[in-house]
Coordinates of C-alpha atoms and ligand atoms in Angstrom, one line a residue:
Chain A
X1 CA 120.7 141.5 80.0
X2 CA 121.2 139.7 83.3
X3 CA 124.6 141.1 83.8
X4 CA 125.9 144.6 84.4
X5 CA 127.5 145.5 81.1
X6 CA 128.5 149.1 80.1
X7 CA 126.8 150.1 76.8
X8 CA 129.4 150.0 74.0
X9 CA 129.1 153.8 73.4
X10 CA 130.3 154.4 77.0
X11 CA 133.6 152.5 76.6
X12 CA 136.3 154.4 74.7
X13 CA 137.2 152.6 71.4
X14 CA 134.7 149.8 71.8
X15 CA 132.3 150.9 69.1
X16 CA 135.2 151.5 66.7
X17 CA 136.5 148.0 67.4
X18 CA 133.1 146.4 66.9
X19 CA 132.6 148.4 63.7
X20 CA 135.9 147.0 62.4
X21 CA 134.7 143.4 62.6
X22 CA 133.2 141.7 59.6
X23 CA 129.7 140.7 60.7
X24 CA 127.9 138.3 58.5
X25 CA 124.4 138.8 57.1
X26 CA 123.0 137.9 60.6
X27 CA 125.3 140.2 62.4
X28 CA 127.6 137.5 63.7
X29 CA 131.2 136.5 63.8
X30 CA 132.6 133.1 64.6
X31 CA 134.0 132.8 68.1
X32 CA 136.4 129.9 68.9
X33 CA 137.3 129.1 72.5
X34 CA 140.8 127.7 72.9
X35 CA 142.3 126.3 76.1
X36 CA 145.3 128.5 77.1
X37 CA 147.3 125.6 78.6
X38 CA 146.6 122.6 76.5
X39 CA 145.9 124.4 73.2
X40 CA 142.7 122.3 72.9
X41 CA 139.8 123.9 71.0
X42 CA 137.0 123.8 73.4
X43 CA 134.0 124.9 71.4
X44 CA 132.9 127.1 68.5
X45 CA 129.9 129.3 68.4
X46 CA 128.8 132.7 67.1
X47 CA 128.9 136.2 68.7
X48 CA 127.0 139.4 67.9
X49 CA 128.1 142.9 69.0
X50 CA 126.6 142.6 72.4
X51 CA 128.2 139.2 73.0
X52 CA 131.7 140.5 72.1
X53 CA 131.2 143.5 74.2
X54 CA 130.0 141.5 77.2
X55 CA 132.9 139.0 76.9
X56 CA 135.4 141.8 76.9
X57 CA 133.8 143.3 80.0
X58 CA 133.1 140.2 82.1
X59 CA 135.9 137.9 81.0
X60 CA 133.3 135.1 80.5
X61 CA 132.7 133.6 77.1
X62 CA 129.4 134.9 75.8
X63 CA 127.8 134.2 72.5
X64 CA 124.6 134.7 70.4
X65 CA 122.6 131.5 70.4
X66 CA 121.2 131.0 66.9
X67 CA 118.7 128.4 68.1
X68 CA 117.4 130.5 71.0
X69 CA 117.9 133.7 69.1
X70 CA 119.5 135.6 72.0
X71 CA 122.3 136.2 74.4
X72 CA 124.1 133.1 75.6
X73 CA 126.6 133.2 78.4
X74 CA 128.2 129.7 78.4
X75 CA 127.9 128.3 81.9
X76 CA 124.9 130.4 83.1
X77 CA 122.8 127.3 83.4
X78 CA 125.5 124.5 83.7
X79 CA 127.9 126.5 85.9
X80 CA 130.6 125.5 83.4
X81 CA 131.7 129.0 82.6
X82 CA 134.7 129.6 80.3
X83 CA 137.0 132.3 81.5
X84 CA 138.4 134.3 78.6
X85 CA 141.9 135.5 79.1
X86 CA 142.3 137.4 75.9
X87 CA 140.5 138.0 72.6
X88 CA 142.0 137.9 69.1
X89 CA 140.4 138.8 65.8
X90 CA 141.8 137.2 62.6
X91 CA 143.2 138.8 59.5
X92 CA 139.8 139.3 57.8
X93 CA 138.1 140.1 61.0
X94 CA 135.2 137.5 60.8
X95 CA 136.5 135.2 63.5
X96 CA 137.6 135.7 67.1
X97 CA 139.7 133.4 69.3
X98 CA 138.7 133.5 72.9
X99 CA 141.9 132.3 74.7
X100 CA 140.3 130.5 77.6
X101 CA 140.5 128.7 80.9
X102 CA 137.4 126.6 81.2
X103 CA 135.6 125.7 84.4
X104 CA 134.5 122.1 83.8
X105 CA 133.5 120.5 80.5
X106 CA 133.0 122.8 77.6
X107 CA 130.7 120.5 75.7
X108 CA 127.0 120.0 76.5
X109 CA 127.6 116.3 76.2
X110 CA 129.9 116.5 79.2
X111 CA 133.0 116.0 77.1
X112 CA 135.9 118.3 77.9
X113 CA 135.7 119.8 74.4
X114 CA 133.2 119.6 71.5
X115 CA 135.7 117.8 69.2
X116 CA 136.0 114.1 70.3
X117 CA 135.8 112.0 67.2
X118 CA 138.0 111.4 64.1
X119 CA 137.1 110.7 60.5
X120 CA 139.7 108.4 59.1
X121 CA 140.2 107.2 55.5
X122 CA 141.7 103.8 55.4
X123 CA 141.9 100.8 53.1
X124 CA 138.4 99.8 54.2
X125 CA 137.0 103.3 53.4
X126 CA 135.9 106.1 55.7
X127 CA 135.6 105.2 59.3
X128 CA 134.7 107.5 62.2
X129 CA 135.9 106.7 65.7
X130 CA 135.6 108.2 69.1
X131 CA 132.8 109.5 71.3
X132 CA 132.1 112.0 74.0
X133 CA 133.1 109.6 76.8
X134 CA 136.6 109.0 75.5
X135 CA 139.5 111.2 74.5
X136 CA 141.3 108.7 72.3
X137 CA 140.2 110.3 69.1
X138 CA 140.0 113.9 70.0
X139 CA 142.4 116.2 68.2
X140 CA 145.5 116.8 70.4
X141 CA 148.8 118.5 70.0
X142 CA 152.0 116.5 70.1
X143 CA 152.7 117.1 73.8
X144 CA 149.2 115.9 74.7
X145 CA 149.4 112.9 72.4
X146 CA 152.7 111.9 74.0
X147 CA 151.0 112.1 77.5
X148 CA 148.1 110.1 76.2
X149 CA 150.4 107.5 74.7
X150 CA 152.3 107.0 78.0
X151 CA 148.9 106.6 79.8
X152 CA 147.9 104.0 77.2
X153 CA 151.1 102.1 77.7
X154 CA 150.3 102.0 81.4
X155 CA 146.9 100.5 80.8
X156 CA 147.9 98.2 78.0
X157 CA 148.5 94.5 79.0
X158 CA 152.2 93.7 78.7
X159 CA 152.2 90.8 76.2
X160 CA 155.7 89.6 75.4
X161 CA 158.5 92.1 75.5
X162 CA 157.4 95.3 77.3
X163 CA 158.0 98.6 75.5
X164 CA 160.5 101.1 76.8
X165 CA 157.8 103.2 78.3
X166 CA 156.3 100.1 80.1
X167 CA 159.8 99.3 81.5
X168 CA 160.1 102.9 82.8
X169 CA 156.6 102.8 84.3
X170 CA 157.4 99.5 86.1
X171 CA 160.7 100.8 87.5
X172 CA 160.6 104.3 89.0
X173 CA 164.3 104.1 89.9
X174 CA 165.1 103.5 86.2
X175 CA 162.8 106.4 85.2
X176 CA 164.6 108.7 87.7
X177 CA 168.0 107.6 86.5
X178 CA 167.0 108.4 82.9
X179 CA 165.6 111.8 83.8
X180 CA 169.0 112.7 85.5
X181 CA 170.9 111.2 82.5
X182 CA 168.9 113.0 79.9
X183 CA 169.2 116.3 81.7
X184 CA 172.9 115.8 81.8
X185 CA 172.9 115.0 78.0
X186 CA 170.9 118.2 77.3
X187 CA 173.5 120.2 79.2
X188 CA 176.4 118.4 77.5
X189 CA 174.9 119.3 74.1
X190 CA 175.4 123.0 75.1
X191 CA 178.7 122.5 76.8
X192 CA 180.1 120.5 73.9
X193 CA 178.6 122.8 71.3
X194 CA 177.0 119.8 69.7
X195 CA 174.6 122.0 67.7
X196 CA 170.8 122.7 67.7
X197 CA 169.7 119.4 66.2
X198 CA 171.4 117.4 68.9
X199 CA 170.0 119.8 71.6
X200 CA 166.5 119.4 70.2
X201 CA 166.9 115.6 70.3
X202 CA 168.2 115.6 73.9
X203 CA 165.4 118.0 75.0
X204 CA 162.9 115.5 73.4
X205 CA 164.5 112.7 75.4
X206 CA 164.3 114.8 78.6
X207 CA 160.7 115.8 78.0
X208 CA 159.6 112.3 77.3
X209 CA 161.2 110.8 80.4
X210 CA 159.9 113.7 82.5
X211 CA 156.4 112.9 81.3
X212 CA 156.8 109.3 82.4
X213 CA 157.9 110.5 85.8
X214 CA 154.9 112.8 86.0
X215 CA 152.6 109.9 85.0
X216 CA 154.1 107.8 87.8
X217 CA 153.0 110.6 90.2
X218 CA 149.6 111.2 88.8
X219 CA 150.5 114.6 87.5
X220 CA 149.0 115.8 84.2
X221 CA 151.0 117.9 81.8
X222 CA 148.1 120.4 82.1
X223 CA 148.9 120.8 85.8
X224 CA 152.5 121.7 85.0
X225 CA 151.5 124.2 82.4
X226 CA 149.0 125.8 84.8
X227 CA 151.8 126.2 87.4
X228 CA 154.0 127.9 84.7
X229 CA 151.1 130.2 83.6
X230 CA 150.4 131.2 87.2
X231 CA 154.1 131.9 87.8
X232 CA 154.7 133.9 84.7
X233 CA 151.5 135.9 84.9
X234 CA 148.6 136.2 82.6
X235 CA 147.5 138.9 80.3
X236 CA 144.4 140.4 78.7
X237 CA 141.2 140.0 80.6
X238 CA 143.2 138.1 83.2
X239 CA 142.2 139.7 86.4
X240 CA 138.5 139.3 85.8
X241 CA 139.1 135.8 84.6
X242 CA 140.9 134.9 87.8
X243 CA 137.6 135.5 89.6
X244 CA 136.4 132.2 91.2
X245 CA 133.4 130.6 89.5
X246 CA 131.0 131.3 92.4
X247 CA 131.5 135.0 91.9
X248 CA 130.5 134.8 88.3
X249 CA 127.5 136.8 87.4
X250 CA 124.2 134.9 87.1
Chain B
X1 CA 139.0 119.4 39.6
X2 CA 142.8 119.7 39.0
X3 CA 143.4 116.8 41.3
X4 CA 142.8 113.1 41.0
X5 CA 140.0 112.6 43.6
X6 CA 137.9 109.5 43.8
X7 CA 134.1 110.4 43.7
X8 CA 132.5 110.1 47.1
X9 CA 130.2 107.3 46.0
X10 CA 133.3 105.1 45.2
X11 CA 134.8 105.4 48.7
X12 CA 133.1 103.1 51.2
X13 CA 131.4 105.1 54.0
X14 CA 132.3 108.5 52.6
X15 CA 128.8 109.5 51.5
X16 CA 127.4 108.4 54.8
X17 CA 130.0 110.5 56.7
X18 CA 129.4 113.5 54.5
X19 CA 125.6 113.1 55.0
X20 CA 126.1 113.1 58.8
X21 CA 127.6 116.6 58.7
X22 CA 125.4 119.6 59.4
X23 CA 125.8 121.7 56.2
X24 CA 124.6 125.3 56.4
X25 CA 122.2 126.9 53.9
X26 CA 125.1 127.3 51.5
X27 CA 126.2 123.7 51.9
X28 CA 129.2 124.5 54.0
X29 CA 130.8 123.6 57.4
X30 CA 133.4 125.6 59.2
X31 CA 137.0 124.1 58.9
X32 CA 139.6 125.2 61.3
X33 CA 143.3 124.3 60.8
X34 CA 145.3 123.8 64.0
X35 CA 149.0 123.2 64.2
X36 CA 149.7 119.8 65.5
X37 CA 152.9 120.7 67.4
X38 CA 152.3 124.2 68.7
X39 CA 148.5 124.1 69.0
X40 CA 148.3 127.4 67.1
X41 CA 145.1 128.0 65.2
X42 CA 146.3 128.6 61.6
X43 CA 143.3 129.7 59.7
X44 CA 139.5 129.2 59.5
X45 CA 137.6 128.8 56.3
X46 CA 134.6 126.8 55.0
X47 CA 134.4 123.5 53.3
X48 CA 131.7 121.9 51.0
X49 CA 131.3 118.2 50.5
X50 CA 133.9 118.1 47.7
X51 CA 136.4 120.0 49.8
X52 CA 136.0 117.6 52.8
X53 CA 136.3 114.6 50.5
X54 CA 139.4 116.0 48.7
X55 CA 141.1 116.9 52.1
X56 CA 140.5 113.3 53.3
X57 CA 141.9 111.8 50.1
X58 CA 144.9 114.1 49.5
X59 CA 145.9 115.1 53.0
X60 CA 146.0 118.7 51.9
X61 CA 143.7 121.3 53.5
X62 CA 141.1 122.1 50.9
X63 CA 138.1 124.5 51.3
X64 CA 135.3 126.2 49.4
X65 CA 136.1 129.8 48.6
X66 CA 133.0 131.9 49.2
X67 CA 134.5 134.9 47.3
X68 CA 135.7 132.9 44.3
X69 CA 132.7 130.5 44.6
X70 CA 134.7 127.4 44.1
X71 CA 137.3 124.9 45.1
X72 CA 140.3 126.2 47.0
X73 CA 143.2 124.1 47.9
X74 CA 145.3 126.2 50.2
X75 CA 148.8 126.5 48.8
X76 CA 148.0 125.8 45.2
X77 CA 149.1 129.3 44.2
X78 CA 151.4 130.2 47.1
X79 CA 153.0 126.7 47.6
X80 CA 152.1 127.2 51.2
X81 CA 150.2 124.0 51.5
X82 CA 148.8 122.8 54.8
X83 CA 149.2 119.1 55.4
X84 CA 146.2 117.6 57.3
X85 CA 147.2 114.8 59.6
X86 CA 143.7 114.1 60.9
X87 CA 140.1 115.4 60.6
X88 CA 137.7 115.8 63.6
X89 CA 134.0 116.8 63.4
X90 CA 132.5 118.5 66.5
X91 CA 129.5 117.5 68.6
X92 CA 126.9 119.1 66.4
X93 CA 128.8 118.3 63.2
X94 CA 128.9 121.8 61.7
X95 CA 132.6 122.4 62.4
X96 CA 135.7 120.4 61.5
X97 CA 139.2 120.6 62.9
X98 CA 142.0 119.9 60.4
X99 CA 144.9 118.9 62.6
X100 CA 147.8 120.2 60.5
X101 CA 151.4 120.6 59.8
X102 CA 151.7 123.7 57.6
X103 CA 154.3 124.4 54.9
X104 CA 155.2 128.1 55.3
X105 CA 152.9 130.8 56.6
X106 CA 149.2 130.0 56.7
X107 CA 148.0 133.6 56.3
X108 CA 147.8 135.5 53.0
X109 CA 149.5 138.4 54.8
X110 CA 152.6 136.3 55.3
X111 CA 151.9 135.8 59.0
X112 CA 152.4 132.3 60.4
X113 CA 148.7 132.3 61.3
X114 CA 145.6 134.4 60.6
X115 CA 145.3 135.5 64.3
X116 CA 148.0 138.0 65.2
X117 CA 146.3 140.8 67.0
X118 CA 144.6 141.3 70.4
X119 CA 141.7 143.4 71.5
X120 CA 142.3 144.5 75.1
X121 CA 140.0 146.3 77.4
X122 CA 142.0 148.5 79.8
X123 CA 141.4 151.6 81.9
X124 CA 141.8 153.8 78.8
X125 CA 139.2 151.7 77.0
X126 CA 139.4 149.2 74.1
X127 CA 142.8 149.0 72.5
X128 CA 143.9 146.7 69.7
X129 CA 147.6 145.7 69.4
X130 CA 149.6 143.5 67.1
X131 CA 150.1 143.1 63.4
X132 CA 150.9 140.5 60.8
X133 CA 154.6 141.2 61.1
X134 CA 154.9 140.5 64.8
X135 CA 153.9 137.6 67.1
X136 CA 153.7 139.6 70.3
X137 CA 149.9 139.7 70.4
X138 CA 149.0 136.4 68.7
X139 CA 147.1 134.0 70.9
X140 CA 149.5 131.4 72.2
X141 CA 149.4 128.6 74.7
X142 CA 151.3 128.7 78.0
X143 CA 154.3 126.8 76.7
X144 CA 154.6 129.1 73.7
X145 CA 154.1 132.2 75.8
X146 CA 156.9 131.0 78.1
X147 CA 159.2 130.6 75.1
X148 CA 158.3 134.1 73.8
X149 CA 158.9 135.6 77.3
X150 CA 162.4 134.1 77.5
X151 CA 163.2 135.5 74.0
X152 CA 161.9 138.9 75.0
X153 CA 164.2 138.8 78.1
X154 CA 167.1 138.1 75.8
X155 CA 166.3 141.2 73.6
X156 CA 165.3 143.5 76.5
X157 CA 168.0 145.9 77.6
X158 CA 169.3 145.1 81.1
X159 CA 168.5 148.2 83.1
X160 CA 169.4 147.8 86.8
X161 CA 169.1 144.4 88.3
X162 CA 168.8 141.7 85.6
X163 CA 165.9 139.2 85.9
X164 CA 166.6 135.6 86.7
X165 CA 166.0 134.7 83.1
X166 CA 168.5 137.3 82.0
X167 CA 171.1 136.0 84.5
X168 CA 170.6 132.5 83.1
X169 CA 170.9 133.7 79.5
X170 CA 174.1 135.5 80.4
X171 CA 175.6 132.5 82.1
X172 CA 175.2 129.2 80.3
X173 CA 177.1 127.4 83.0
X174 CA 174.6 128.6 85.6
X175 CA 171.7 127.5 83.2
X176 CA 173.2 124.0 82.9
X177 CA 173.7 123.7 86.6
X178 CA 170.1 124.7 87.2
X179 CA 168.8 122.1 84.6
X180 CA 170.8 119.4 86.4
X181 CA 169.6 120.6 89.8
X182 CA 165.9 120.8 88.8
X183 CA 166.0 117.3 87.1
X184 CA 167.4 116.0 90.4
X185 CA 164.6 117.8 92.3
X186 CA 161.9 116.3 90.1
X187 CA 163.3 112.9 90.7
X188 CA 163.6 113.6 94.5
X189 CA 159.9 114.5 94.5
X190 CA 159.1 111.0 93.3
X191 CA 161.7 109.3 95.5
X192 CA 160.6 111.2 98.6
X193 CA 156.9 110.8 97.8
X194 CA 156.5 114.5 98.1
X195 CA 153.2 114.4 96.3
X196 CA 151.7 115.5 93.0
X197 CA 151.8 119.3 93.7
X198 CA 155.4 119.3 94.5
X199 CA 156.1 117.1 91.4
X200 CA 154.2 119.6 89.2
X201 CA 156.1 122.5 90.6
X202 CA 159.5 120.8 90.1
X203 CA 158.5 119.8 86.5
X204 CA 157.6 123.4 85.9
X205 CA 161.1 124.4 87.2
X206 CA 162.8 121.9 84.9
X207 CA 160.7 122.8 81.9
X208 CA 161.4 126.5 82.3
X209 CA 165.2 126.1 82.8
X210 CA 165.3 123.6 79.8
X211 CA 163.6 126.3 77.7
X212 CA 166.3 128.8 78.6
X213 CA 168.9 126.2 77.6
X214 CA 167.2 125.7 74.3
X215 CA 167.0 129.4 73.7
X216 CA 170.8 129.6 74.3
X217 CA 171.2 127.1 71.5
X218 CA 168.8 128.6 69.1
X219 CA 166.3 125.7 69.3
X220 CA 162.6 126.4 69.2
X221 CA 160.1 124.4 71.4
X222 CA 158.4 123.6 68.1
X223 CA 161.6 121.8 66.9
X224 CA 161.6 119.6 70.0
X225 CA 157.9 118.8 69.6
X226 CA 158.5 117.9 66.0
X227 CA 161.2 115.5 67.0
X228 CA 158.8 113.9 69.5
X229 CA 156.0 113.6 66.9
X230 CA 158.4 112.0 64.4
X231 CA 159.6 109.5 67.0
X232 CA 156.2 108.6 68.3
X233 CA 154.6 108.3 65.0
X234 CA 151.7 110.1 63.4
X235 CA 148.1 109.1 62.8
X236 CA 145.2 109.7 60.5
X237 CA 146.1 111.0 57.0
X238 CA 149.7 110.9 58.1
X239 CA 151.3 109.0 55.3
X240 CA 150.0 111.3 52.6
X241 CA 150.8 114.3 54.7
X242 CA 154.4 113.2 55.0
X243 CA 154.8 113.8 51.3
X244 CA 157.2 116.6 50.5
X245 CA 155.6 119.8 49.2
X246 CA 157.1 119.4 45.7
X247 CA 155.2 116.2 45.3
X248 CA 151.9 117.9 46.1
X249 CA 149.3 117.7 43.3
X250 CA 149.0 120.8 41.1
Ligands
LIG1 ZN1 138.5 135.0 58.8
LIG2 ZN1 130.9 120.3 86.6
LIG3 ZN1 129.8 120.3 72.2
LIG4 ZN1 137.8 104.8 70.2
LIG5 ZN1 169.6 111.6 75.3
LIG6 ZN1 129.4 123.1 66.2
LIG7 ZN1 144.9 135.2 57.2
LIG8 ZN1 152.9 144.9 69.6
LIG9 ZN1 163.0 123.1 91.9

């Protein structure tokens, strides 16, 4: 291999771990890269023993390419490496999550992730929407959908009565007043022992208005999450993964 | 089948969509269930044409069981159904994300998800930690890790100088004062044009202190995200998925 990887027999416990995985008839397990901050699934591929061993040792997502029938370190040609922060086998041990921090787009199409379209069953039948150039139909968690929705309100033409989000976007002073107000209401829920449901609702208010404020300043939720991750430390293969891309093995 | 599913030929566009997927030698694609609110991967299994068609029509995660060689609607025996809100094929069309809202644990072990352990390479070699009864080593996004860390601080014995989180947890008035203060600082970053980095840092402060406040009130981040999702509407197969579990087909 192009990289300096210690043979599995020379790493204590590694052969036993690899033996414990449930390899398919071709000696592969599924490997799914997930973005540690946004939760997005980045890509899915397959890994053989060597790929799992190399990923653990280098902290770079490595697979077995079924088409090229060999080792495949994602990013070796594109420079779009995927740093793997931790590795997690599933209950029946035929699937691994590579919890990841990607460098650049994960998909060969140039899309941030390999999942960018949606199959929807409506009254007119099955319709697929989305493409690699747009994120509108990519699967996204609630927090990311909320951010996307606020951004869409910003771009949408205001026809007739503007939505509440559009009013906030057009009036930063109002947005700031609301953030202060909702923070106060979240505190009041605790101080007044208003109960968990009320607290959850006030936290939702505060989170939504904070996201509007971030949008006004061109800050992505992902940026905030990255700040939190860097403050609260990382785990797993973190030290290697913190290596800058230009020091990645080639 | 036990469920009333329209044959694929009778749904406009469905056969074409199914034809467009890249089925393996056994006529299967990978199907990955992801939690819409937390971003957690719940389980991975395989789906044949009928399973994809049924999932689209019922909004309940359905697979092909390779061991039982037949249809498998998750939850039909356990009642732990997985509501599928939307379905997303990947770039090379051999893998589907079922963006989901699960009813109960997704794993047959009783764990919330099938991924609960971590393989870590340290100085002493390869060590695997975690089990189905604990979430400490499950893959989690930054927001969920932050929540987990705050909870751990709460349970940890205070030996010597308490951490900042422990001081906040012991003093709700301090936690409230900090939430109000950080909300003010986030607004000040906008008002003072302090730039996106400063805004991201203040948003991180506010989010962290808000999470402490939620912990003090027994509110999970997931609860807040669910409130936001219900407010901002759902998409895809949402209407069917909103059906309560006892109305699920048997
Ligand atoms: Zn599995
Ligand atoms: Zn690039
Ligand atoms: Zn791709
Ligand atoms: Zn579109
Ligand atoms: Zn409120
Ligand atoms: Zn694929
Ligand atoms: Zn499981
Ligand atoms: Zn443990
Ligand atoms: Zn601050």
